[in-house]
Coordinates of C-alpha atoms in Angstrom, one line a residue:
M1 CA -39.0 -22.8 8.7
S2 CA -37.6 -23.6 5.2
S3 CA -35.5 -21.0 3.3
T4 CA -37.1 -19.1 0.4
R5 CA -35.3 -18.6 -2.8
D6 CA -34.3 -15.1 -1.8
E7 CA -32.7 -16.5 1.4
L8 CA -30.4 -18.8 -0.5
R9 CA -26.9 -18.2 -1.9
H10 CA -25.6 -20.3 -4.7
V11 CA -22.0 -21.3 -4.2
M12 CA -19.5 -23.3 -6.3
L13 CA -18.4 -25.5 -3.4
G14 CA -16.4 -27.8 -5.6
S15 CA -14.1 -25.1 -6.8
L16 CA -13.7 -23.6 -3.3
F17 CA -13.2 -26.7 -1.1
T18 CA -10.7 -29.5 -1.7
P19 CA -10.0 -32.5 0.5
E20 CA -6.9 -30.8 1.9
V21 CA -8.9 -27.9 3.4
P22 CA -9.8 -28.5 7.1
L23 CA -13.6 -28.2 7.7
G24 CA -14.0 -28.0 11.4
S25 CA -17.5 -28.6 12.6
T26 CA -18.9 -27.9 9.1
R27 CA -17.9 -31.3 8.0
D28 CA -21.1 -32.7 9.7
I29 CA -23.5 -30.3 8.0
L30 CA -25.7 -32.1 5.5
I31 CA -25.8 -30.7 2.0
T32 CA -28.3 -31.7 -0.7
C33 CA -26.7 -33.3 -3.7
H34 CA -27.7 -34.8 -7.0
V35 CA -26.1 -38.0 -8.3
S36 CA -26.7 -40.5 -11.1
A37 CA -28.8 -43.6 -10.2
T38 CA -25.6 -45.7 -9.9
G39 CA -24.5 -43.5 -7.0
K40 CA -21.1 -43.2 -8.5
G41 CA -19.2 -40.2 -9.9
K42 CA -19.4 -36.6 -8.9
L43 CA -22.0 -35.1 -6.6
H44 CA -23.9 -32.1 -8.1
G45 CA -25.6 -29.0 -6.8
S46 CA -28.3 -29.1 -9.5
P47 CA -30.0 -31.9 -11.4
E48 CA -29.6 -29.7 -14.5
C49 CA -25.8 -30.1 -14.5
R50 CA -24.6 -30.9 -18.0
T51 CA -22.6 -34.0 -16.9
L52 CA -25.9 -35.5 -15.6
R53 CA -27.7 -35.2 -19.0
S54 CA -26.5 -38.7 -20.1
A55 CA -27.7 -40.3 -16.8
A56 CA -30.7 -42.6 -17.1
S57 CA -32.0 -41.1 -13.9
V58 CA -30.9 -38.7 -11.1
N59 CA -31.3 -39.2 -7.4
Q60 CA -31.3 -36.5 -4.7
I61 CA -29.4 -37.3 -1.5
D62 CA -28.3 -35.5 1.7
V63 CA -24.5 -36.0 2.4
P64 CA -22.4 -34.8 5.3
F65 CA -20.2 -32.0 3.9
G66 CA -17.0 -33.7 5.0
E67 CA -17.8 -36.8 3.0
A68 CA -19.0 -34.9 0.0
V69 CA -16.0 -32.6 -0.5
A70 CA -13.8 -35.1 -2.5
R71 CA -16.7 -35.7 -5.0
L72 CA -18.1 -32.2 -5.5
C73 CA -18.6 -31.1 -9.1
P74 CA -16.3 -28.1 -9.7
S75 CA -18.9 -26.5 -12.1
C76 CA -22.0 -26.7 -9.9
R77 CA -23.5 -24.2 -7.5
W78 CA -25.1 -25.4 -4.3
P79 CA -28.0 -23.4 -2.9
L80 CA -27.2 -22.7 0.8
P81 CA -29.2 -20.8 3.4
T82 CA -27.7 -17.4 4.1
N83 CA -27.1 -18.5 7.7
S84 CA -25.2 -21.6 6.7
F85 CA -21.9 -22.0 8.6
I86 CA -20.3 -23.1 5.3
L87 CA -20.6 -19.7 3.8
P88 CA -18.3 -17.7 6.2
L89 CA -15.9 -20.6 6.2
G90 CA -15.9 -20.5 2.4
A91 CA -15.0 -16.8 2.5
A92 CA -12.1 -17.5 4.8
V93 CA -10.9 -20.4 2.7
S94 CA -11.1 -18.1 -0.4
E95 CA -8.9 -15.4 1.4
V96 CA -6.2 -18.0 2.0
D97 CA -6.5 -19.8 -1.3
S98 CA -6.1 -16.5 -3.2
L99 CA -2.5 -16.3 -2.1
A100 CA -1.6 -19.0 -4.6
I101 CA -2.1 -16.6 -7.6
W102 CA 0.9 -14.6 -6.5
L103 CA 3.3 -17.5 -6.2
D104 CA 5.5 -19.2 -8.7
R105 CA 5.5 -16.3 -11.1
E106 CA 8.2 -16.0 -13.7
S107 CA 11.3 -14.1 -12.5
K108 CA 12.3 -10.9 -14.3
D109 CA 14.8 -11.2 -17.0
E110 CA 18.1 -9.3 -17.0
E111 CA 16.7 -6.5 -19.2
D112 CA 14.0 -5.8 -16.6
L113 CA 16.5 -5.8 -13.8
E114 CA 18.8 -3.4 -15.6
A115 CA 15.8 -1.1 -16.1
E116 CA 15.0 -1.1 -12.4
R117 CA 18.7 -0.4 -11.5
D118 CA 18.6 2.5 -13.9
A119 CA 15.4 3.7 -12.3
A120 CA 17.0 3.7 -8.8
I121 CA 19.9 5.8 -10.2
A122 CA 17.6 8.3 -11.8
L123 CA 15.4 8.7 -8.7
A124 CA 18.4 9.2 -6.5
A125 CA 18.8 12.6 -8.2
G126 CA 15.1 13.6 -8.1
E127 CA 11.7 13.0 -9.6
Y128 CA 12.5 14.8 -12.8
P129 CA 15.6 15.5 -15.0
P130 CA 17.9 18.1 -13.7
R131 CA 17.3 21.6 -15.2
A132 CA 19.0 22.1 -18.6
T133 CA 21.9 24.4 -18.9
E134 CA 22.0 27.0 -21.6
S135 CA 23.6 25.9 -24.9
G136 CA 24.5 27.4 -28.2
D137 CA 22.1 27.3 -31.2
D138 CA 24.2 24.5 -32.9
E139 CA 23.5 22.2 -29.9
E140 CA 19.9 23.1 -29.4
E141 CA 18.4 20.3 -31.6
D142 CA 20.6 17.6 -30.0
D143 CA 19.7 18.9 -26.6
E144 CA 16.0 18.7 -27.3
A145 CA 16.3 15.1 -28.3
G146 CA 18.4 14.3 -25.2
R147 CA 15.9 16.1 -23.0
D148 CA 13.1 14.0 -24.4
E149 CA 15.0 10.8 -23.7
E150 CA 15.7 12.0 -20.1
W151 CA 12.0 12.8 -19.5
E152 CA 11.1 9.4 -20.7
R153 CA 13.7 7.8 -18.5
Y154 CA 12.3 9.6 -15.4
D155 CA 8.8 8.7 -16.4
R156 CA 9.8 5.0 -16.5
A157 CA 11.5 5.3 -13.2
R158 CA 8.5 6.8 -11.4
N159 CA 6.3 4.2 -13.0
F160 CA 8.6 1.4 -11.8
R161 CA 8.4 2.8 -8.2
S162 CA 4.7 3.2 -8.3
R163 CA 4.2 -0.4 -9.5
R164 CA 6.5 -1.8 -6.9
H165 CA 4.8 0.2 -4.2
E166 CA 1.3 -0.9 -5.3
H167 CA 2.3 -4.6 -5.7
W168 CA 4.0 -4.7 -2.3
R169 CA 0.9 -3.2 -0.6
R170 CA -1.4 -5.6 -2.5
L171 CA 0.6 -8.6 -1.4
H172 CA 0.7 -7.3 2.2
S173 CA -3.1 -6.9 2.1
Y174 CA -3.6 -10.5 0.8
L175 CA -1.4 -11.8 3.7
T176 CA -3.2 -9.7 6.2
R177 CA -6.6 -10.9 5.1
S178 CA -5.5 -14.5 5.2
N179 CA -4.2 -14.0 8.7
E180 CA -7.6 -12.6 9.7
A181 CA -9.3 -15.6 8.2
V182 CA -7.1 -18.0 10.1
S183 CA -7.7 -16.1 13.3
E184 CA -11.4 -16.6 12.7
Y185 CA -10.9 -20.3 12.0
P186 CA -7.8 -21.5 13.7
F187 CA -8.2 -25.0 12.4
L188 CA -7.2 -23.7 9.0
A189 CA -3.7 -22.8 10.2
P190 CA -1.9 -26.0 9.3
W191 CA -3.3 -25.8 5.7
A192 CA -2.7 -22.1 5.3
D193 CA 0.8 -22.0 6.8
G194 CA 2.6 -23.2 3.7
L195 CA 0.9 -20.7 1.4
Q196 CA 1.4 -17.9 3.8
S197 CA 5.1 -18.7 4.3
R198 CA 5.7 -18.7 0.6
L199 CA 3.8 -15.5 0.1
A200 CA 5.9 -13.8 2.9
T201 CA 9.0 -14.6 0.9
V202 CA 7.6 -13.0 -2.2
L203 CA 6.3 -10.1 -0.1
D204 CA 9.8 -9.4 1.2
E205 CA 11.3 -9.5 -2.3
E206 CA 8.8 -6.9 -3.4
R207 CA 9.4 -4.8 -0.3
R208 CA 13.2 -4.7 -1.0
A209 CA 12.6 -3.9 -4.6
F210 CA 10.3 -1.0 -3.7
A211 CA 12.7 0.3 -1.0
A212 CA 15.6 0.4 -3.5
L213 CA 13.6 3.1 -5.4
V214 CA 13.2 5.3 -2.3
Q215 CA 15.7 7.6 -0.8
P216 CA 15.9 7.4 3.1
I217 CA 17.2 11.0 3.4
R218 CA 14.0 12.3 1.9
L219 CA 11.9 10.5 4.4
L220 CA 14.0 12.0 7.2
E221 CA 13.7 15.5 5.7
A222 CA 9.9 15.1 5.4
A223 CA 9.7 14.2 9.1
A224 CA 11.7 17.3 9.8
V225 CA 9.2 19.5 8.1
R226 CA 6.6 18.4 10.6
I227 CA 8.4 20.0 13.5
L228 CA 9.1 23.3 11.8
P229 CA 7.3 26.2 13.5
E230 CA 4.6 27.8 11.3
P231 CA 6.4 30.8 9.6
K232 CA 5.4 34.3 10.6
F233 CA 4.1 36.5 7.8
S234 CA 6.2 39.5 6.9
A235 CA 5.7 41.8 4.0
D236 CA 8.0 41.2 1.0
P237 CA 8.2 43.7 -1.9
G238 CA 7.5 40.7 -4.2
F239 CA 4.1 40.3 -2.6
A240 CA 2.9 43.8 -3.8
G241 CA 0.9 42.3 -6.7
L242 CA -1.2 40.3 -4.2
G243 CA -2.4 43.3 -2.3
A244 CA -4.7 42.4 0.6
E245 CA -4.5 38.7 -0.4
A246 CA -0.7 38.5 0.4
E247 CA -1.0 37.1 4.0
K248 CA -3.8 34.7 3.1
T249 CA -1.7 33.4 0.1
F250 CA 1.3 33.1 2.4
R251 CA -0.6 31.0 4.9
R252 CA -2.1 28.8 2.2
A253 CA 1.2 28.3 0.5
W254 CA 2.8 27.1 3.7
Y255 CA -0.1 24.8 4.4
E256 CA 0.0 23.2 1.0
W257 CA 3.7 22.9 0.8
S258 CA 4.2 21.5 4.3
R259 CA 1.3 19.1 4.1
R260 CA 2.5 17.6 0.8
A261 CA 6.2 17.5 2.0
I262 CA 5.4 15.8 5.3
W263 CA 3.6 12.8 3.7
S264 CA 5.7 12.3 0.6
W265 CA 8.8 10.3 -0.5
R266 CA 9.9 13.1 -2.9
L267 CA 12.7 15.6 -2.8
L268 CA 11.5 18.7 -0.9
E269 CA 12.2 20.8 -3.9
D270 CA 9.7 18.8 -5.9
Q271 CA 6.9 20.2 -3.8
D272 CA 7.5 23.7 -5.1
F273 CA 4.7 23.3 -7.7
S274 CA 2.1 23.3 -4.9
V275 CA 3.3 26.8 -4.0
Y276 CA 3.4 27.9 -7.6
T277 CA -0.3 26.7 -7.9
V278 CA -1.4 28.6 -4.8
V279 CA 0.2 31.9 -6.1
S280 CA -1.2 31.4 -9.6
D281 CA -4.7 30.8 -8.2
A282 CA -4.4 34.0 -6.1
F283 CA -3.6 36.1 -9.1
G284 CA -6.2 34.5 -11.4
R285 CA -6.0 36.3 -14.8
R286 CA -4.0 39.3 -13.5
R287 CA -0.5 39.5 -14.7
K288 CA 0.9 42.6 -12.9
G289 CA 3.3 41.6 -10.1
K290 CA 2.9 37.9 -10.8
P291 CA 6.5 37.1 -11.8
E292 CA 7.8 39.0 -8.7
A293 CA 5.4 37.0 -6.4
H294 CA 6.5 33.7 -7.8
A295 CA 10.2 34.7 -7.3
A296 CA 9.4 35.8 -3.7
F297 CA 7.7 32.5 -2.9
R298 CA 10.6 30.5 -4.4
R299 CA 12.9 32.3 -2.0
L300 CA 10.5 31.4 0.8
T301 CA 10.3 27.7 0.0
A302 CA 14.0 27.6 -0.4
D303 CA 14.3 28.9 3.2
W304 CA 11.7 26.3 4.5
I305 CA 13.8 23.6 2.8
R306 CA 17.0 24.9 4.4
Q307 CA 15.4 24.9 7.8
A308 CA 14.1 21.3 7.4
R309 CA 17.5 20.1 6.4
E310 CA 19.1 21.8 9.3
E311 CA 16.6 20.0 11.6
A312 CA 17.2 16.7 9.9
G313 CA 20.9 17.0 10.5
R314 CA 20.6 18.2 14.1
P315 CA 22.2 15.6 16.5
V316 CA 19.8 14.1 19.1
S317 CA 20.4 12.0 22.2
T318 CA 18.6 8.9 20.7
P319 CA 19.4 9.1 16.9
W320 CA 17.8 5.7 16.1
Q321 CA 14.8 4.0 17.7
L322 CA 13.2 0.6 17.4
V323 CA 9.5 1.0 16.6
A324 CA 6.7 -1.5 16.0
V325 CA 3.9 -0.9 13.6
K326 CA 1.0 -2.9 12.2
A327 CA 0.2 -1.6 8.7
P328 CA -3.4 -1.8 7.6
A329 CA -4.6 -3.7 4.5
L330 CA -6.0 -1.9 1.5
V331 CA -9.6 -0.8 1.9
R332 CA -11.9 -2.7 -0.4
T333 CA -14.3 -0.6 -2.5
H334 CA -16.9 -1.3 -5.1
H335 CA -15.9 -3.7 -7.8
S336 CA -15.3 -1.0 -10.4
E337 CA -13.0 1.1 -8.2
P338 CA -9.4 0.4 -7.1
E339 CA -8.8 -0.5 -3.5
R340 CA -7.9 2.5 -1.3
D341 CA -4.6 2.6 0.6
P342 CA -4.9 4.1 4.1
L343 CA -1.2 4.6 4.2
T344 CA 0.4 7.8 2.9
L345 CA 3.3 7.5 0.5
W346 CA 5.6 8.5 3.3
E347 CA 4.3 5.9 5.7
A348 CA 4.5 3.1 3.1
A349 CA 8.1 4.1 2.2
V350 CA 9.2 4.3 5.8
I351 CA 7.8 0.8 6.6
A352 CA 9.4 -0.7 3.5
T353 CA 12.8 1.1 4.0
Y354 CA 13.4 0.6 7.7
Q355 CA 12.1 -2.9 8.3
V356 CA 14.4 -5.1 10.5
A357 CA 11.9 -7.8 11.5
F358 CA 8.4 -9.0 10.3
N359 CA 6.0 -11.2 12.2
R360 CA 4.1 -13.0 9.4
K361 CA 1.3 -14.4 11.5
A362 CA 0.6 -11.1 13.4
G363 CA 1.3 -8.9 10.3
T364 CA 3.5 -6.6 12.5
T365 CA 6.8 -5.0 11.5
A366 CA 9.8 -3.8 13.6
L367 CA 11.5 -0.7 12.2
L368 CA 14.8 0.8 13.2
V369 CA 14.3 4.5 12.3
P370 CA 15.9 7.9 12.8
H371 CA 14.5 9.9 15.8
L372 CA 12.4 12.3 13.7
V373 CA 10.9 9.5 11.7
A374 CA 10.0 7.6 14.9
E375 CA 8.3 10.8 16.3
Q376 CA 6.2 11.2 13.1
L377 CA 5.2 7.6 13.0
L378 CA 4.1 7.8 16.7
A379 CA 2.2 11.0 16.0
C380 CA 0.2 9.4 13.2
A381 CA -0.6 6.2 15.1
S382 CA -4.3 5.2 15.1
D383 CA -6.6 2.2 15.8
D384 CA -6.1 1.3 12.1
M385 CA -2.3 1.6 12.4
P386 CA -1.0 1.0 15.9
V387 CA 2.6 2.2 16.5
Q388 CA 4.8 1.9 19.6
R389 CA 8.4 2.1 20.7
L390 CA 9.6 -1.4 21.3
V391 CA 12.4 -0.9 23.9
P392 CA 11.2 1.8 26.4
D393 CA 13.1 -0.1 29.1
G394 CA 16.3 -0.5 27.2
S395 CA 15.8 -4.2 26.6
A396 CA 18.6 -5.9 24.6
L397 CA 16.3 -8.7 23.2
P398 CA 16.5 -9.1 19.4
A399 CA 13.9 -7.2 17.4
E400 CA 12.2 -10.4 16.3
V401 CA 11.6 -11.4 19.9
L402 CA 10.4 -7.9 21.0
L403 CA 8.0 -7.8 18.0
D404 CA 6.6 -11.3 18.9
Q405 CA 5.9 -10.0 22.4
W406 CA 4.2 -6.8 21.2
D407 CA 0.6 -6.6 22.2
H408 CA -0.7 -4.2 19.6
A409 CA -4.3 -5.3 20.2
G410 CA -4.0 -4.1 23.8
L411 CA -3.0 -0.5 22.9
N412 CA -5.4 2.2 23.9
L413 CA -5.0 4.8 21.1
S414 CA -8.1 6.9 22.0

């Protein structure tokens, strides 16, 4: 039965397929083309193509796809049945070909590099400028100007890190999708290999630039928060203004603080605002007892931070572990929405910071991580992000070899 208009898709084959792209069995599929009466020149998907207007007459012919590719008009759309094997192959070719847009970009100039170095220095101290010390009236105006400059400096630093993080994840997703395309059509591998290899080099440069803006000690301390026992509520005089809501506020403050701390790359102290918000919400418009409650909760979070750092510094029998992980690609959404990242900030920062080997074709990474970080990664393993220790039997093989042998597809994570 012939396809109706609704069952056709109009595809710009000439801009998608080039003679270098392997076609597999699709090379024998006949496609309907339009050509000038001489039979020479480009093949067109429509007799209405502008380049055919000067032709005395136009002929319609059926040509094997493999023979037509070198002559396809880059501006025409070909009507193809929705079940045509050319369509899914075209989608796979597009996934690989899209890698080219990230290659051969201009390198950053010295001013940009200096700005990133300054960002790394700033973020090593925290997310925000250190709290100002008291000064005399004569110095107040100068201090205000200096504080504004410091805030701008830290804003720039955080923006640098966010952009590096997002770009690295985007490149990783492009490589992952191209791997999936080649897995679906193995005959594309020789053509795709060069592009994928070059993108892997750019990807590693982005990973290193992102990792330079992350502090490993904060990732370790975040993992230590996960193993802290849930604190027991005990009345504090500072809670008096909360009345019967004191214990509920205490539980909620711990939940919000620990959840944010565990999955963040930030300094633990920078999560205090989540506790401040919980306490403020509990008081609403009431003022009585509010300053005392905030002070009491500041003491609490300081104690939680102290406990986490004690855990992070505690010696263990296996201080470092070799772990394999397969990070997921960004999740595609509607055209008007940004792609969603399944990784938390902590997971992304850990993968970028502790990488010791990367299998480009499998999209898997070997990480040499502290014990607590390994435990948290293993705890958050899923079908979307498989994680496994690489040397349970004490193997002395290099990380690259162990990673190559890792059968992540065979893991049962249910």
